[in-house]
Coordinates of C-alpha atoms and ligand atoms in Angstrom, one line a residue:
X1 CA 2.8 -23.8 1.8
X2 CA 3.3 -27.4 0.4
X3 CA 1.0 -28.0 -2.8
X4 CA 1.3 -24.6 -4.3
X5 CA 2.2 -24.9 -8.1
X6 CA 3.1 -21.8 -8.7
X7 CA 5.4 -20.9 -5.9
X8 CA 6.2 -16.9 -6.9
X9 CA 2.4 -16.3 -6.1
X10 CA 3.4 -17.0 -2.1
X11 CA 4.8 -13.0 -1.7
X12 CA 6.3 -11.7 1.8
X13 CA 6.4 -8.6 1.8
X14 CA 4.1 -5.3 0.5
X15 CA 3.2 -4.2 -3.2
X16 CA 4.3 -0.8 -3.8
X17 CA 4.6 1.1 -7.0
X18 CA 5.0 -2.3 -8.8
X19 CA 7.6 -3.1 -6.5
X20 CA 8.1 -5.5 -3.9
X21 CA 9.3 -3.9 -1.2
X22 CA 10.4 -4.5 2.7
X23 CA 10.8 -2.1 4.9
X24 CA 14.1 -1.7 6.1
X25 CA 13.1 -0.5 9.8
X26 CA 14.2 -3.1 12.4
X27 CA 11.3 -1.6 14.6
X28 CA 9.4 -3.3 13.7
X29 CA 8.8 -8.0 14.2
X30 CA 7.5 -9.6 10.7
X31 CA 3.9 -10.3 10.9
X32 CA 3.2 -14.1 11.7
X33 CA 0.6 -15.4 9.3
X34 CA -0.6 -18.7 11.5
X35 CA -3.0 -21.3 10.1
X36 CA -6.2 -21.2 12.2
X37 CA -6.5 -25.1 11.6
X38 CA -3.7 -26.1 12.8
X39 CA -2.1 -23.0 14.8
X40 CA 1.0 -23.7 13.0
X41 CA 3.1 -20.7 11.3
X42 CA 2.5 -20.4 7.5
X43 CA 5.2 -17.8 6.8
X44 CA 6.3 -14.0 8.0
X45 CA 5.4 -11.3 6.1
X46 CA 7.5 -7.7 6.2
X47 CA 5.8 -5.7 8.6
X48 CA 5.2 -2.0 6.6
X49 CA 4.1 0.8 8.2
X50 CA 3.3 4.4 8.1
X51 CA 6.0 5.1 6.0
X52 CA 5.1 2.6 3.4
X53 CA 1.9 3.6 3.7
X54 CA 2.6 7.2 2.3
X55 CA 4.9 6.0 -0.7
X56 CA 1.8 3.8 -1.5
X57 CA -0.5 7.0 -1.7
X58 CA 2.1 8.7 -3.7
X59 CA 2.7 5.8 -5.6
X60 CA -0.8 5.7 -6.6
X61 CA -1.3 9.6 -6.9
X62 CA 1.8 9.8 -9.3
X63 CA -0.7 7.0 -11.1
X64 CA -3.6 8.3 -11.7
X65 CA -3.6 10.6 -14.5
X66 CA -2.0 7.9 -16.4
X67 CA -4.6 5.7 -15.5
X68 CA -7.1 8.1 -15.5
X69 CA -6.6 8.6 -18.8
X70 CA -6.6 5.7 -20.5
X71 CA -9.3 4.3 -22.7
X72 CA -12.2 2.0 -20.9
X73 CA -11.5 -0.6 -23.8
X74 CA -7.7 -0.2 -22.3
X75 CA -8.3 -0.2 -18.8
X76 CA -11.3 -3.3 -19.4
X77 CA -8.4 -5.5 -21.2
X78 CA -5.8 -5.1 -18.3
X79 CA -8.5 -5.6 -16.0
X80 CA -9.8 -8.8 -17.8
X81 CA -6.0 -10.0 -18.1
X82 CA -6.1 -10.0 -14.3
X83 CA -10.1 -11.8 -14.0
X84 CA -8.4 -14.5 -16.7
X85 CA -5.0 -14.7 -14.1
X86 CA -7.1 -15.0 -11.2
X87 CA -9.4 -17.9 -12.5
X88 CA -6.2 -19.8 -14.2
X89 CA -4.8 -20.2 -11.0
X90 CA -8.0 -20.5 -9.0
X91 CA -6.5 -23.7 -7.5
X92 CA -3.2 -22.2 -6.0
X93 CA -5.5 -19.1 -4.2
X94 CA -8.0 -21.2 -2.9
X95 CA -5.0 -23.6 -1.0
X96 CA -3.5 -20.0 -0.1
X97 CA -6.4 -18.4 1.4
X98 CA -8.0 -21.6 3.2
X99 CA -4.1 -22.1 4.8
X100 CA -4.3 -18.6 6.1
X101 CA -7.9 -18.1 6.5
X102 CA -9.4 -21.3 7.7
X103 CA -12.8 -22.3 5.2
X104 CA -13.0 -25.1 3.2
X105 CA -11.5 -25.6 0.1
X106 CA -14.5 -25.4 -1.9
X107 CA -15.7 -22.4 -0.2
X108 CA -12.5 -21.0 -0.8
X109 CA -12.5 -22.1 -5.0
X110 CA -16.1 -20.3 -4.6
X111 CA -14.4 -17.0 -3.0
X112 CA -11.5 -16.4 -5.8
X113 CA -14.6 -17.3 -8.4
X114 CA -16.6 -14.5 -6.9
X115 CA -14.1 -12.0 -6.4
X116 CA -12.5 -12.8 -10.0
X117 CA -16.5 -11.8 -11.1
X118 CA -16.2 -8.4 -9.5
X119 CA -12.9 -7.8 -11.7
X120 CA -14.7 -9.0 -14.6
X121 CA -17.9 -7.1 -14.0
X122 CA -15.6 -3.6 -13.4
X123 CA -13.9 -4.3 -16.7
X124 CA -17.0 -4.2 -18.7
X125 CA -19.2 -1.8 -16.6
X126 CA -16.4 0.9 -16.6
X127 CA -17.4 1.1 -20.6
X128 CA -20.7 2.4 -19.4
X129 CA -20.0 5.0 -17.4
X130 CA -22.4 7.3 -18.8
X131 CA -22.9 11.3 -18.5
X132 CA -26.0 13.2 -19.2
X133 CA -27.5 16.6 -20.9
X134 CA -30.4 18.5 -18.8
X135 CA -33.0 21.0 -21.1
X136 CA -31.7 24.4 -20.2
X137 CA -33.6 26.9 -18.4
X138 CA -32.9 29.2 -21.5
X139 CA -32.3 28.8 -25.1
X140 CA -28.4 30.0 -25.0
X141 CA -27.2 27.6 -23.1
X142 CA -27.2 23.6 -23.6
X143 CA -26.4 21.8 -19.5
X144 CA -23.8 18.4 -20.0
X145 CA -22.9 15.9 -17.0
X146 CA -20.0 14.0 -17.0
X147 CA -18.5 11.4 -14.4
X148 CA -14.8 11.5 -13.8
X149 CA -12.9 9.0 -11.6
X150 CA -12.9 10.4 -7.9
X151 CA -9.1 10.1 -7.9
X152 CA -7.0 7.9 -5.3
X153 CA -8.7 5.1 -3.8
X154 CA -7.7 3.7 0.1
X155 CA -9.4 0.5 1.4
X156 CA -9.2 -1.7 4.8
X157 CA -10.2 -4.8 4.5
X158 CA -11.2 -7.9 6.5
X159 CA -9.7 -11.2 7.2
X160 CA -13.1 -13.3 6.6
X161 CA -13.0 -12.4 2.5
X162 CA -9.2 -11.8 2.3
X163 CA -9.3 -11.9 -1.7
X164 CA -13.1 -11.0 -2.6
X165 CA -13.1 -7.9 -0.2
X166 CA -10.3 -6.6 -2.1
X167 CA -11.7 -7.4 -5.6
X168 CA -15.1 -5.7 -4.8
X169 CA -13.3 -2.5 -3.8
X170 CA -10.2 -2.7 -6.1
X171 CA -12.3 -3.6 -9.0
X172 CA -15.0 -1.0 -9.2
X173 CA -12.3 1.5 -8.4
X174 CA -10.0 0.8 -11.4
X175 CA -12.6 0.1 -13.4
X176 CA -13.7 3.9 -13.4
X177 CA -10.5 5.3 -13.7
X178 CA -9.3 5.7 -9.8
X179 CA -5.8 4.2 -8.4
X180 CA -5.8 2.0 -5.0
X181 CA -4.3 1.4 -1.9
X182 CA -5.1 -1.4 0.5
X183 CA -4.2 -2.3 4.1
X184 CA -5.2 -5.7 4.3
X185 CA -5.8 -7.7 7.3
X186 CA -2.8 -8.9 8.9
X187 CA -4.6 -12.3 9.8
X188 CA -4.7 -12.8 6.1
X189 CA -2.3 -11.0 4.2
X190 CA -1.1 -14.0 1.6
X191 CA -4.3 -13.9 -0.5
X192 CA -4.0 -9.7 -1.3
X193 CA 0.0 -10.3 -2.4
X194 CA -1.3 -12.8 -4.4
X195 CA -3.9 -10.8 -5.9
X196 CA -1.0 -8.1 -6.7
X197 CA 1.2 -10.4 -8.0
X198 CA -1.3 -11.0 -10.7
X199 CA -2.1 -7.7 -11.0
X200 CA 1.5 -7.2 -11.8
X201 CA 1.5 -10.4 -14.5
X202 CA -1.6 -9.2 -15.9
X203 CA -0.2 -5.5 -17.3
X204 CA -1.9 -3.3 -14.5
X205 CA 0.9 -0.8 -14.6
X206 CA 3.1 0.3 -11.3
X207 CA 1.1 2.6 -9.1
X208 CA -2.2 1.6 -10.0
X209 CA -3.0 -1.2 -7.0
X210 CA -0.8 -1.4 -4.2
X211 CA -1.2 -2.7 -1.0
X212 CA 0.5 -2.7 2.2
X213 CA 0.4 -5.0 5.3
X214 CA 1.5 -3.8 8.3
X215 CA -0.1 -4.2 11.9
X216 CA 0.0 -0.6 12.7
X217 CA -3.8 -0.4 12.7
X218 CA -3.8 3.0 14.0
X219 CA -1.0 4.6 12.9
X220 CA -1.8 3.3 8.8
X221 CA -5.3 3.7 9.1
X222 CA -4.8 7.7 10.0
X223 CA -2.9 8.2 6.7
X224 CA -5.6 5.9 4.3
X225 CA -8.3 8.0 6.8
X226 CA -6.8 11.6 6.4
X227 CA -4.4 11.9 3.7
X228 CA -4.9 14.8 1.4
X229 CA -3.7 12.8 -1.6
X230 CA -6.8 10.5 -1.1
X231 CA -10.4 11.5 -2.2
X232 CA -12.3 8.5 -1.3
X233 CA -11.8 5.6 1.4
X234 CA -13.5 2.4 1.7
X235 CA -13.9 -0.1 4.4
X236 CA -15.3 -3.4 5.3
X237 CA -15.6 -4.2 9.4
X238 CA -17.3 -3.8 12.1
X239 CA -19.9 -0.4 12.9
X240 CA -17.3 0.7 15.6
X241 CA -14.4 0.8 13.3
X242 CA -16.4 1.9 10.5
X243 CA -17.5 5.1 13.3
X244 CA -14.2 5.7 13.9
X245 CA -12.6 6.1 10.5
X246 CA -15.4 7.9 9.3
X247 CA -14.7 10.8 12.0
X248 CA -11.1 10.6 10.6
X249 CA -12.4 11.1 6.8
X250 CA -14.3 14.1 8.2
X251 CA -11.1 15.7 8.6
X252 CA -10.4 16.0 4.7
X253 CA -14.1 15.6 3.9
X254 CA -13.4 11.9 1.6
X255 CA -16.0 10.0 0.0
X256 CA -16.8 6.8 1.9
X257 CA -17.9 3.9 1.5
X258 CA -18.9 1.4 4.5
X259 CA -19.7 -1.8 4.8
X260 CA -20.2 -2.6 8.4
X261 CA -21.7 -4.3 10.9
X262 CA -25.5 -7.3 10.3
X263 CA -27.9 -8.5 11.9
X264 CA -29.5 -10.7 9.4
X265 CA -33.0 -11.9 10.8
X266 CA -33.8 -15.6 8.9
X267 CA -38.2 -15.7 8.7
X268 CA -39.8 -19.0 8.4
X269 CA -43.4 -18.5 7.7
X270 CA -45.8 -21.2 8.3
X271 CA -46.7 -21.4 4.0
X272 CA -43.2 -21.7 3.1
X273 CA -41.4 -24.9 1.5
X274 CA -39.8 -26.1 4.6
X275 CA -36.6 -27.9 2.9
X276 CA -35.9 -25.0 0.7
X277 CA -35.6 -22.9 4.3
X278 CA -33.6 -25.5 6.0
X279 CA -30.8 -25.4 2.8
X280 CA -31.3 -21.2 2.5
X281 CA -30.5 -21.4 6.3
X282 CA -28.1 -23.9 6.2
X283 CA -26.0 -21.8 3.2
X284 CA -26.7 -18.3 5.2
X285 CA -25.8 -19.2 8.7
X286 CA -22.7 -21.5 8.6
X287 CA -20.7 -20.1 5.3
X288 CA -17.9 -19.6 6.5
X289 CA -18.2 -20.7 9.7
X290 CA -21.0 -17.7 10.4
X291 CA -18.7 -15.7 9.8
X292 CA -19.8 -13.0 7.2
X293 CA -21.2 -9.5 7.6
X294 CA -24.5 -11.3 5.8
X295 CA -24.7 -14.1 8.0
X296 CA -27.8 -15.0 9.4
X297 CA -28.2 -14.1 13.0
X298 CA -31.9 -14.9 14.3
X299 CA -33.9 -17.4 12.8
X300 CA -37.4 -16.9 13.3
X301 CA -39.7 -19.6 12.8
X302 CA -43.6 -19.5 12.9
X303 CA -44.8 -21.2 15.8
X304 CA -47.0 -23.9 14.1
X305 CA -43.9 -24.9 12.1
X306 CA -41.5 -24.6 14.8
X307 CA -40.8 -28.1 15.3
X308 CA -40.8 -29.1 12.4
X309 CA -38.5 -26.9 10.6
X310 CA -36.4 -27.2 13.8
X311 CA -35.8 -31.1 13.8
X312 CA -34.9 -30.7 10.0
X313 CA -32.6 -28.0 10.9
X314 CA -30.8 -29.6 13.6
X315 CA -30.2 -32.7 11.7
X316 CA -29.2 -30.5 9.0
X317 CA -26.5 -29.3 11.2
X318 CA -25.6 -32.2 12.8
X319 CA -24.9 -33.4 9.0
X320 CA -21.9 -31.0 9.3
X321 CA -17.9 -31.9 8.7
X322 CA -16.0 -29.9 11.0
X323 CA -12.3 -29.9 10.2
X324 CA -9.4 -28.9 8.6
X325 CA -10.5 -27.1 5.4
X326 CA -7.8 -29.0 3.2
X327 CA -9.2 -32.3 4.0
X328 CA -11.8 -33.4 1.6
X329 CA -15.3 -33.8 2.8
X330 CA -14.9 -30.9 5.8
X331 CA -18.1 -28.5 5.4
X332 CA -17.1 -26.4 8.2
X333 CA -13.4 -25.0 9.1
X334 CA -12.1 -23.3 12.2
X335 CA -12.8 -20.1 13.2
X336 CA -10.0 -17.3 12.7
X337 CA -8.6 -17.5 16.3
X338 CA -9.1 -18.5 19.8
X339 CA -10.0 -14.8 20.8
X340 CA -13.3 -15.1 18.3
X341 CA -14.2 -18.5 20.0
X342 CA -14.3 -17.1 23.4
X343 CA -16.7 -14.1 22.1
X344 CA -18.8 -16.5 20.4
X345 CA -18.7 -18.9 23.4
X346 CA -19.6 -16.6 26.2
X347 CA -22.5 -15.3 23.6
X348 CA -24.1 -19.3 24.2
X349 CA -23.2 -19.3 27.9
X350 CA -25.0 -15.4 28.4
X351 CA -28.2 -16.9 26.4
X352 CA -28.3 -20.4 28.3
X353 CA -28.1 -18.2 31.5
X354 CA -31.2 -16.2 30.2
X355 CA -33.1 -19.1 29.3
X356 CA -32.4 -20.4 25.8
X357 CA -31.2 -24.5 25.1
X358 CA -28.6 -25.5 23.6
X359 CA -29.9 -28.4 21.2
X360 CA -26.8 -29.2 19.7
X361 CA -23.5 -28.5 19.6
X362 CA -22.5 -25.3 22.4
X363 CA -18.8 -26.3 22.7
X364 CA -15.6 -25.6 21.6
X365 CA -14.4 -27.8 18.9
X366 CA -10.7 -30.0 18.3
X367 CA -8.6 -27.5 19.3
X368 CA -8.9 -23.4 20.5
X369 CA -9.9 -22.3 17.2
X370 CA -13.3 -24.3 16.5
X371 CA -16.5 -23.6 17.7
X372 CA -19.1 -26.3 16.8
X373 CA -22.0 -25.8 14.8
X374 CA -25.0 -25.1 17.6
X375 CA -28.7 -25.0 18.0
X376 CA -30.1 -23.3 20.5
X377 CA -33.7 -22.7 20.9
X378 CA -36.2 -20.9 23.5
X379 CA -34.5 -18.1 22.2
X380 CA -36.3 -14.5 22.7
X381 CA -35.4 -11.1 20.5
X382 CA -34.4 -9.3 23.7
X383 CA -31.4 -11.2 24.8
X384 CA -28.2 -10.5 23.8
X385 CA -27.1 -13.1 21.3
X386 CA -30.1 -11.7 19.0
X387 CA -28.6 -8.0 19.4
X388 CA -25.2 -8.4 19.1
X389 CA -23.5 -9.8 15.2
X390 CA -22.7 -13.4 16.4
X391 CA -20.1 -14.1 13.8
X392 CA -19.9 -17.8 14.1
X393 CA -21.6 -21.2 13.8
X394 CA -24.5 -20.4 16.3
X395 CA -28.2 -20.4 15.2
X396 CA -30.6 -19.0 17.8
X397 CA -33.7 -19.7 17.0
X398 CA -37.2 -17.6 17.7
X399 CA -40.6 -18.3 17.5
X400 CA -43.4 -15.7 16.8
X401 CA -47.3 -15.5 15.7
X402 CA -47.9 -13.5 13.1
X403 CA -46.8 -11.3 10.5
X404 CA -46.5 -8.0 12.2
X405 CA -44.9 -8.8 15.0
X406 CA -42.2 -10.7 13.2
X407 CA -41.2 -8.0 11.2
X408 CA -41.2 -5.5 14.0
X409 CA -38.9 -7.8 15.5
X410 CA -36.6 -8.2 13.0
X411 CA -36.4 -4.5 12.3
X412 CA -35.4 -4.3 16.4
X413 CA -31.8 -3.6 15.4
X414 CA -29.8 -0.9 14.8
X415 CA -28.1 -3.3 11.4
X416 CA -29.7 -2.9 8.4
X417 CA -27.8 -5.5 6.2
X418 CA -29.2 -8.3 4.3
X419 CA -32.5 -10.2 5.5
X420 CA -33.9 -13.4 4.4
X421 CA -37.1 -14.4 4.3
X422 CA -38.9 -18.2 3.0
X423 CA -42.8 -18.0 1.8
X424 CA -45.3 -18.8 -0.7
X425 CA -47.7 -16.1 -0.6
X426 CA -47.1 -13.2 -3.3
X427 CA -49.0 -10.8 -1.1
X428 CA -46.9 -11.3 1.8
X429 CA -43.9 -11.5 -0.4
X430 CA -44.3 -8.1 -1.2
X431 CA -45.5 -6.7 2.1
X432 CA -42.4 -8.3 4.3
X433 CA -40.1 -7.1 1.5
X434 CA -41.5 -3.5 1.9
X435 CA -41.6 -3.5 5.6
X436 CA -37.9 -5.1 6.5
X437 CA -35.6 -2.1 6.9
X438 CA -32.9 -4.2 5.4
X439 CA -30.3 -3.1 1.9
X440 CA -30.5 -6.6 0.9
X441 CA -33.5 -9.2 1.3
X442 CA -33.2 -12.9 0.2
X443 CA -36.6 -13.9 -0.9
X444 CA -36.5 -17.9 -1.0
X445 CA -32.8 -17.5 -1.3
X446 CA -30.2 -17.9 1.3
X447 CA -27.1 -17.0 -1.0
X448 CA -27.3 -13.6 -2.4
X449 CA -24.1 -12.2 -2.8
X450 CA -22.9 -12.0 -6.4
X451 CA -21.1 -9.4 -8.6
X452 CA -24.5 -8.4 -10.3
X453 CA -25.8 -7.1 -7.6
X454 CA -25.6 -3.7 -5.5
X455 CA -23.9 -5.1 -1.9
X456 CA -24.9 -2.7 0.8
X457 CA -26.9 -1.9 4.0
X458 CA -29.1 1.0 5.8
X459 CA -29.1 2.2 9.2
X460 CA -25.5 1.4 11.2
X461 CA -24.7 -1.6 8.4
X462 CA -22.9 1.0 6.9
X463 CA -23.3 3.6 3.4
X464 CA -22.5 2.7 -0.6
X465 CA -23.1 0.0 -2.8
X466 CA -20.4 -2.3 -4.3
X467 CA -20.9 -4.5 -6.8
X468 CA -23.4 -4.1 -9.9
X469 CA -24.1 -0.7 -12.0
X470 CA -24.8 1.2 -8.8
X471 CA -21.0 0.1 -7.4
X472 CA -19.7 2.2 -10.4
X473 CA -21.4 5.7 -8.9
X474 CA -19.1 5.3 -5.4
X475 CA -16.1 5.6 -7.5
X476 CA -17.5 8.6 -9.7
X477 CA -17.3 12.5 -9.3
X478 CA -20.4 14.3 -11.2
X479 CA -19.2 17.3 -12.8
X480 CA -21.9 19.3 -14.1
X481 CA -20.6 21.7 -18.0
X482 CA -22.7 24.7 -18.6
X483 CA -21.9 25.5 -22.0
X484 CA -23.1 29.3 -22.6
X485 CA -23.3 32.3 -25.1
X486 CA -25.0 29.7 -28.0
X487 CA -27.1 32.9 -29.1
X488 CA -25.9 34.3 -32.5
Ligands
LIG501 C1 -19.0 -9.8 4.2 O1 -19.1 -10.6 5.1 O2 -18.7 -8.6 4.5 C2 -19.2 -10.1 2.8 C3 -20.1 -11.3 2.5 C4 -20.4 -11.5 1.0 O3 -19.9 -10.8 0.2 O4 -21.2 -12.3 0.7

């Protein structure tokens, strides 16, 4: 952890009740946290588990009616305490999270920016949570909604966002009123103590955001899943987790939120601006090494600009800096771990076998955990690499005729995520935009993801909306006053 300035934000152990605390239990190893750039041990962190997991919930249920009731204005000043911590030491999280998570250190500076904005955004937006009053049916009665918090708060959360996954949830959640618990992901577990430890310095009192790292998956999952204490769990994976846990949230009928498995189909149409579709693709596909739920996934180009948006794409790619994310200059880091390597890997090798061509790239990269940035082409919609949510630094790329048929083709998924599509045309701007069965479509825009705006997909991508006014509702219980006998 050499170049950290500010050494107590490098925590080993879980956030609990405004406490740091280790487990005691030998029973458990310490989790490793390994840099994927180097495959060298960064540190060991406490290895918590169920047990921890349930003083968390009561630490946060014992919370919330402290929290509950305080003032917006008080909760939006704690809140923005934390936004301010987070952005002073941008430098020191960004070194953390590309050490434990892999992307480059501007990418990185970009992540603690946009997850700081969620915070911000919840501390203002929960001053707006509004109620209503309905006409009554009859004259002796006046109808009044309000919106109270929904009450305790459990999240999972991913390794390829470890701080902005956690903001997005955590934010919106204290922001109306609700106390958290998160299990983080164990692959990145440095960036959420972090985030807790400036929490702590920021005056968010103990109970109100804890998290817990522990690699019982199973075991701490079935408490954030089923606990009576909780009212509302939130996750961000993949569409078979996401199944799973929801079945386990049946069992105390929570609130959830999802935020699962894309898709994302990339449409080229022969009257768009060309270079502005090579740099929206460029951004969409290999952010994070292709790893993000939003990630582009098929690019489908019109056949009478095929080769020319594909020559300008490839050298585009080629342009790439893969590397160590801490050296300067590197565009492109290592993926998380060998095991995400071999998926994406045999992902090429199934496609070449079923006809596509690799133009560039199609190899692992300087060690186990790099995958280089690849072209292939001759790609069709029914093979598998255009089904299955590549997650890595592979463009396959599709040609088709005509309007229709592309969008049937990109709707030819059971992911409804984000979609992205590059034209001139106002008409077929708005008829592709209606037609894509997508939560999120990037019109001329590869980068869409912001705190202004309502994050979510349709069909298996998942349910709920984070980020913007509409992140706010998830969060919310709408209690419905009938005030009666006004007659005199
Ligand atoms: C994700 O991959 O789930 C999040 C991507 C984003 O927020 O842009």
């Amino acid at each position: 952890m050499q170049d950290i300035k500010d050494g107590q934000l490098v925590k080993n152990c879980s956030y609990i009740n405004g406490k740091w605390h280790a487990s005691s239990s030998e029973a458990h190893a310490e989790i490793e946290v390994i840099n994927p750039a180097t495959g060298a041990l960064v540190t060991r962190v406490n290895n918590a588990g169920i047990a921890e997991t349930e003083l968390a919930v009561q630490a946060a249920k014992n919370a919330l009616k402290m929290w509950s009731s305080k003032s917006a204005n008080e909760r939006s000043t704690l809140m923005r305490n934390w936004f301010n911590l987070m952005m002073q030491h941008q430098d020191d999280l960004s070194r953390i999270l590309t050490i434990e998570q892999g992307k480059p250190l501007a990418e990185a500076k970009g992540e603690i920016a946009y997850g700081a904005a969620f915070i911000e955004w919840f501390a203002e937006e929960g001053k707006r949570i509004y109620g209503d009053t309905i006409p009554a049916p009859s004259g002796d009665k006046r109808i009044i909604v309000i919106k109270q918090p929904i009450g305790v708060v459990a999240a999972i959360t991913p390794w390829n966002f470890p701080n902005a996954m956690i903001a997005r949830k955590a934010a919106a959640a204290l922001g109306a009123g609700c106390t958290f618990v998160v299990r983080p992901a164990t692959q990145t577990p440095l960036s959420a103590l972090a985030m807790a430890e400036l929490a702590e310095r920021a005056g968010i009192p103990a109970g109100v955001f804890n998290v817990v790292v522990g690699d019982d998956a199973h075991g701490m999952g079935k408490i954030l899943t089923e606990h009576p204490d909780v009212s509302k769990f939130t996750f961000t994976g993949s569409t078979p987790v996401g199944k799973a846990l929801i079945r386990q949230c049946a069992t105390t009928v929570k609130k959830v939120s999802m935020e699962l498995g894309g898709n994302a189909p990339f449409i080229v149409f022969d009257d768009a601006d060309i270079d502005a579709a090579i740099s929206g693709a460029m951004v969409s596909k290999y952010r994070n090494a292709g790893q993000t739920c939003i990630c582009t996934n098929r690019i489908f180009v019109q056949e009478n600009v095929l080769t020319a948006f594909t020559e300008k794409f490839v050298a585009a790619v080629d342009a790439l800096k893969i590397g160590n994310g801490l050296t300067k200059g590197v565009t492109i880091g290592p993926m998380i771990n060998s095991d995400a390597v071999a998926d994406v890997a045999k992902l090429v090798k199934d496609s070449v076998a079923a006809g596509a061509k690799v133009v560039l790239g199609g190899k692992q990269g300087e060690n186990e955990s790099f995958y280089q940035p690849t072209v292939l082409t001759n790609v069709t919609n029914d093979m598998p690499i255009a089904h299955n949510e590549i997650f890595g630094p592979v463009s396959p790329i599709i040609s088709f005729k005509n309007e229709c048929e592309v969008i049937a083709m990109a709707n030819n998924t059971e992911f409804g995520l984000a979609a992205y599509f590059y034209s001139r045309d106002i008409g077929r701007i708005w008829r592709v935009a209606e037609g894509l069965e997508f939560g999120m479509i990037g019109i001329n825009e590869g980068l869409i993801s912001n705190a202004a705006t309502p994050f979510g997909g349709i069909k298996q991508s998942g349910n709920g909306r984070e980020g913007s006014k509409y992140g706010l509702d998830d969060y919310l219980e709408i209690k419905y006053l009938c005030l009666g006998g006004l007659d005199k």
